[in-house]
Amino acid sequence: HLQREVPEMSEKVGAWLSNASAFELQVTKLQQWVREHSGKLPKERPKAATAEDKCEHALAQWLHRLRQKCRKGEMQEDDLRHLQREVPEMSEKVGAWLSNASAFELQVTKLQQWVREHSGKLPKERPKAATAEDKCEHALAQWLHRLRQKCRKGEMQEDDLRHLQREVP
């Protein structure tokens, strides 16, 4: 009766009747969202107008809370492995959460690996990138472009600049 009168309850009651945890249900929602969006992960959209944007925003906030819990040591390792297994696109992020490396350090590591694999050359922007390799190059080039802009404005941390120079000479 409640499910008919309050449609949003249908999903909740379904969850109650299954043995799935709230975490597993969120992983399933994330898995479906990622599948429907060509492997992209959700981003926070504070000004979400459509139901689709609100769903994306809610999933992104959930991931943000997971990252915080993980960094505080409050996440079960089994849950994190479940997330990585069910949503492979999350593997790298979960690995970063577990390593406690900053986003900057992770990008430096990606850049370092890319430069090493390409005979010391820096990545170039490729707006019409078709392959995964070209998309990776394009993303790294855009990241470097943003760093250059921050550096020119005096917004870069000295430690980050030294780290970048040391790791990618």
Tab-separated table of C-alpha atoms in Angstrom:
chain	number	residue	atom	x	y	z
A	1	HIS	CA	0.000	0.000	0.000
A	2	LEU	CA	2.763	2.475	0.960
A	3	GLN	CA	4.706	1.594	-2.186
A	4	ARG	CA	1.767	2.604	-4.410
A	5	GLU	CA	1.125	5.888	-2.623
A	6	VAL	CA	4.767	6.941	-2.249
A	7	PRO	CA	6.668	5.763	-5.359
A	8	GLU	CA	10.077	6.597	-3.835
A	9	MET	CA	9.367	3.969	-1.190
A	10	SER	CA	9.312	1.207	-3.756
A	11	GLU	CA	13.094	1.160	-4.039
A	12	LYS	CA	13.562	1.355	-0.269
A	13	VAL	CA	11.104	-1.451	0.445
A	14	GLY	CA	12.734	-3.542	-2.264
A	15	ALA	CA	16.050	-3.026	-0.501
A	16	TRP	CA	14.538	-3.989	2.832
A	17	LEU	CA	13.202	-7.210	1.354
A	18	SER	CA	16.548	-8.095	-0.218
A	19	ASN	CA	19.544	-8.920	1.889
A	20	ALA	CA	21.655	-6.264	0.178
A	21	SER	CA	23.268	-3.653	2.387
A	22	ALA	CA	22.840	0.075	1.775
A	23	PHE	CA	26.445	0.069	0.532
A	24	GLU	CA	25.768	-2.710	-1.987
A	25	LEU	CA	22.674	-0.874	-3.237
A	26	GLN	CA	24.701	2.302	-3.787
A	27	VAL	CA	27.375	0.296	-5.614
A	28	THR	CA	24.659	-1.122	-7.871
A	29	LYS	CA	23.328	2.392	-8.579
A	30	LEU	CA	26.848	3.588	-9.349
A	31	GLN	CA	27.503	0.586	-11.578
A	32	GLN	CA	24.331	1.300	-13.554
A	33	TRP	CA	25.094	5.029	-13.824
A	34	VAL	CA	28.651	4.384	-15.057
A	35	ARG	CA	27.371	1.850	-17.609
A	36	GLU	CA	24.773	4.327	-18.899
A	37	HIS	CA	27.420	7.081	-19.199
A	38	SER	CA	30.112	5.270	-21.189
A	39	GLY	CA	32.381	4.515	-18.252
A	40	LYS	CA	32.431	8.040	-16.810
A	41	LEU	CA	32.193	8.558	-13.072
A	42	PRO	CA	29.604	10.966	-11.637
A	43	LYS	CA	30.536	14.545	-10.820
A	44	GLU	CA	29.014	16.823	-8.218
A	45	ARG	CA	26.403	19.126	-9.703
A	46	PRO	CA	25.240	21.501	-6.963
A	47	LYS	CA	22.873	23.279	-9.351
A	48	ALA	CA	21.316	20.064	-10.625
A	49	ALA	CA	18.013	20.807	-12.304
A	50	THR	CA	17.039	17.507	-13.877
A	51	ALA	CA	16.420	14.224	-12.093
A	52	GLU	CA	19.403	12.802	-14.003
A	53	ASP	CA	21.702	15.575	-12.723
A	54	LYS	CA	20.367	15.133	-9.178
A	55	CYS	CA	21.108	11.413	-9.357
A	56	GLU	CA	24.635	12.136	-10.609
A	57	HIS	CA	25.155	14.692	-7.841
A	58	ALA	CA	23.932	12.273	-5.166
A	59	LEU	CA	26.264	9.519	-6.399
A	60	ALA	CA	29.216	11.930	-6.527
A	61	GLN	CA	28.490	13.052	-2.961
A	62	TRP	CA	28.313	9.413	-1.854
A	63	LEU	CA	31.731	8.793	-3.434
A	64	HIS	CA	33.089	11.900	-1.715
A	65	ARG	CA	31.850	10.613	1.663
A	66	LEU	CA	33.378	7.194	0.926
A	67	ARG	CA	36.735	8.796	0.172
A	68	GLN	CA	36.621	10.697	3.454
A	69	LYS	CA	35.721	7.544	5.395
A	70	CYS	CA	38.464	5.613	3.623
A	71	ARG	CA	41.105	8.218	4.435
A	72	LYS	CA	40.013	8.149	8.095
A	73	GLY	CA	40.344	4.353	8.114
A	74	GLU	CA	36.607	3.881	8.635
A	75	MET	CA	35.923	1.738	5.541
A	76	GLN	CA	35.843	-2.030	5.443
A	77	GLU	CA	38.446	-3.326	3.006
A	78	ASP	CA	35.904	-5.898	1.757
A	79	ASP	CA	33.552	-3.063	0.792
A	80	LEU	CA	36.296	-1.270	-1.114
A	81	ARG	CA	37.253	-4.453	-2.960
A	82	HIS	CA	33.554	-5.020	-3.759
A	83	LEU	CA	33.369	-1.489	-5.187
A	84	GLN	CA	36.482	-2.067	-7.312
A	85	ARG	CA	35.186	-5.415	-8.547
A	86	GLU	CA	31.696	-4.192	-9.419
A	87	VAL	CA	32.734	-0.807	-10.823
A	88	PRO	CA	36.197	-1.290	-12.389
A	89	GLU	CA	36.297	2.412	-13.277
A	90	MET	CA	36.708	3.036	-9.527
A	91	SER	CA	39.820	0.861	-9.149
A	92	GLU	CA	42.320	3.674	-9.597
A	93	LYS	CA	40.417	6.025	-7.280
A	94	VAL	CA	40.098	3.407	-4.546
A	95	GLY	CA	43.797	2.633	-4.917
A	96	ALA	CA	44.533	6.328	-4.433
A	97	TRP	CA	42.273	6.486	-1.389
A	98	LEU	CA	44.110	3.546	0.144
A	99	SER	CA	47.539	4.990	-0.593
A	100	ASN	CA	46.602	8.382	0.876
A	101	ALA	CA	48.385	10.004	-2.055
A	102	SER	CA	47.079	13.401	-3.035
A	103	ALA	CA	45.358	13.944	-6.371
A	104	PHE	CA	48.368	16.025	-7.403
A	105	GLU	CA	50.811	13.222	-6.584
A	106	LEU	CA	48.701	10.738	-8.528
A	107	GLN	CA	48.691	13.003	-11.590
A	108	VAL	CA	52.465	13.436	-11.305
A	109	THR	CA	52.828	9.651	-11.235
A	110	LYS	CA	50.621	9.302	-14.336
A	111	LEU	CA	52.629	12.003	-16.102
A	112	GLN	CA	55.905	10.381	-15.073
A	113	GLN	CA	54.764	7.037	-16.486
A	114	TRP	CA	53.480	8.637	-19.713
A	115	VAL	CA	56.754	10.545	-20.277
A	116	ARG	CA	58.773	7.386	-19.628
A	117	GLU	CA	56.656	5.400	-22.121
A	118	HIS	CA	57.025	8.147	-24.775
A	119	SER	CA	60.788	8.663	-24.829
A	120	GLY	CA	60.805	11.716	-22.586
A	121	LYS	CA	58.199	13.689	-24.536
A	122	LEU	CA	55.479	15.646	-22.765
A	123	PRO	CA	51.845	14.984	-23.679
A	124	LYS	CA	50.049	17.210	-26.198
A	125	GLU	CA	46.405	18.203	-26.262
A	126	ARG	CA	44.340	16.038	-28.592
A	127	PRO	CA	40.776	17.400	-28.609
A	128	LYS	CA	39.666	14.823	-31.161
A	129	ALA	CA	41.185	11.908	-29.285
A	130	ALA	CA	39.651	8.618	-30.361
A	131	THR	CA	41.761	6.012	-28.609
A	132	ALA	CA	42.150	5.540	-24.875
A	133	GLU	CA	45.854	6.340	-25.277
A	134	ASP	CA	45.084	9.666	-27.000
A	135	LYS	CA	42.443	10.508	-24.383
A	136	CYS	CA	44.973	9.861	-21.627
A	137	GLU	CA	47.506	12.082	-23.389
A	138	HIS	CA	44.909	14.812	-23.845
A	139	ALA	CA	43.875	14.688	-20.174
A	140	LEU	CA	47.486	14.932	-19.006
A	141	ALA	CA	48.170	17.829	-21.388
A	142	GLN	CA	45.107	19.670	-20.081
A	143	TRP	CA	46.271	19.075	-16.505
A	144	LEU	CA	49.688	20.536	-17.366
A	145	HIS	CA	47.990	23.519	-19.002
A	146	ARG	CA	45.974	24.174	-15.829
A	147	LEU	CA	49.141	23.858	-13.735
A	148	ARG	CA	50.928	26.372	-15.949
A	149	GLN	CA	48.026	28.818	-15.501
A	150	LYS	CA	48.076	28.357	-11.722
A	151	CYS	CA	51.838	28.817	-11.665
A	152	ARG	CA	51.618	32.074	-13.651
A	153	LYS	CA	49.002	33.376	-11.213
A	154	GLY	CA	51.170	32.409	-8.244
A	155	GLU	CA	48.632	29.839	-7.081
A	156	MET	CA	50.921	26.778	-7.064
A	157	GLN	CA	52.326	25.345	-3.847
A	158	GLU	CA	56.139	25.470	-3.792
A	159	ASP	CA	56.249	21.877	-2.551
A	160	ASP	CA	54.104	20.731	-5.483
A	161	LEU	CA	56.340	22.526	-7.990
A	162	ARG	CA	59.468	20.961	-6.490
A	163	HIS	CA	57.798	17.542	-6.468
A	164	LEU	CA	56.850	17.896	-10.153
A	165	GLN	CA	60.376	19.035	-11.120
A	166	ARG	CA	61.961	16.201	-9.163
A	167	GLU	CA	59.688	13.452	-10.547
A	168	VAL	CA	59.408	14.655	-14.156
A	169	PRO	CA	62.688	16.511	-14.888
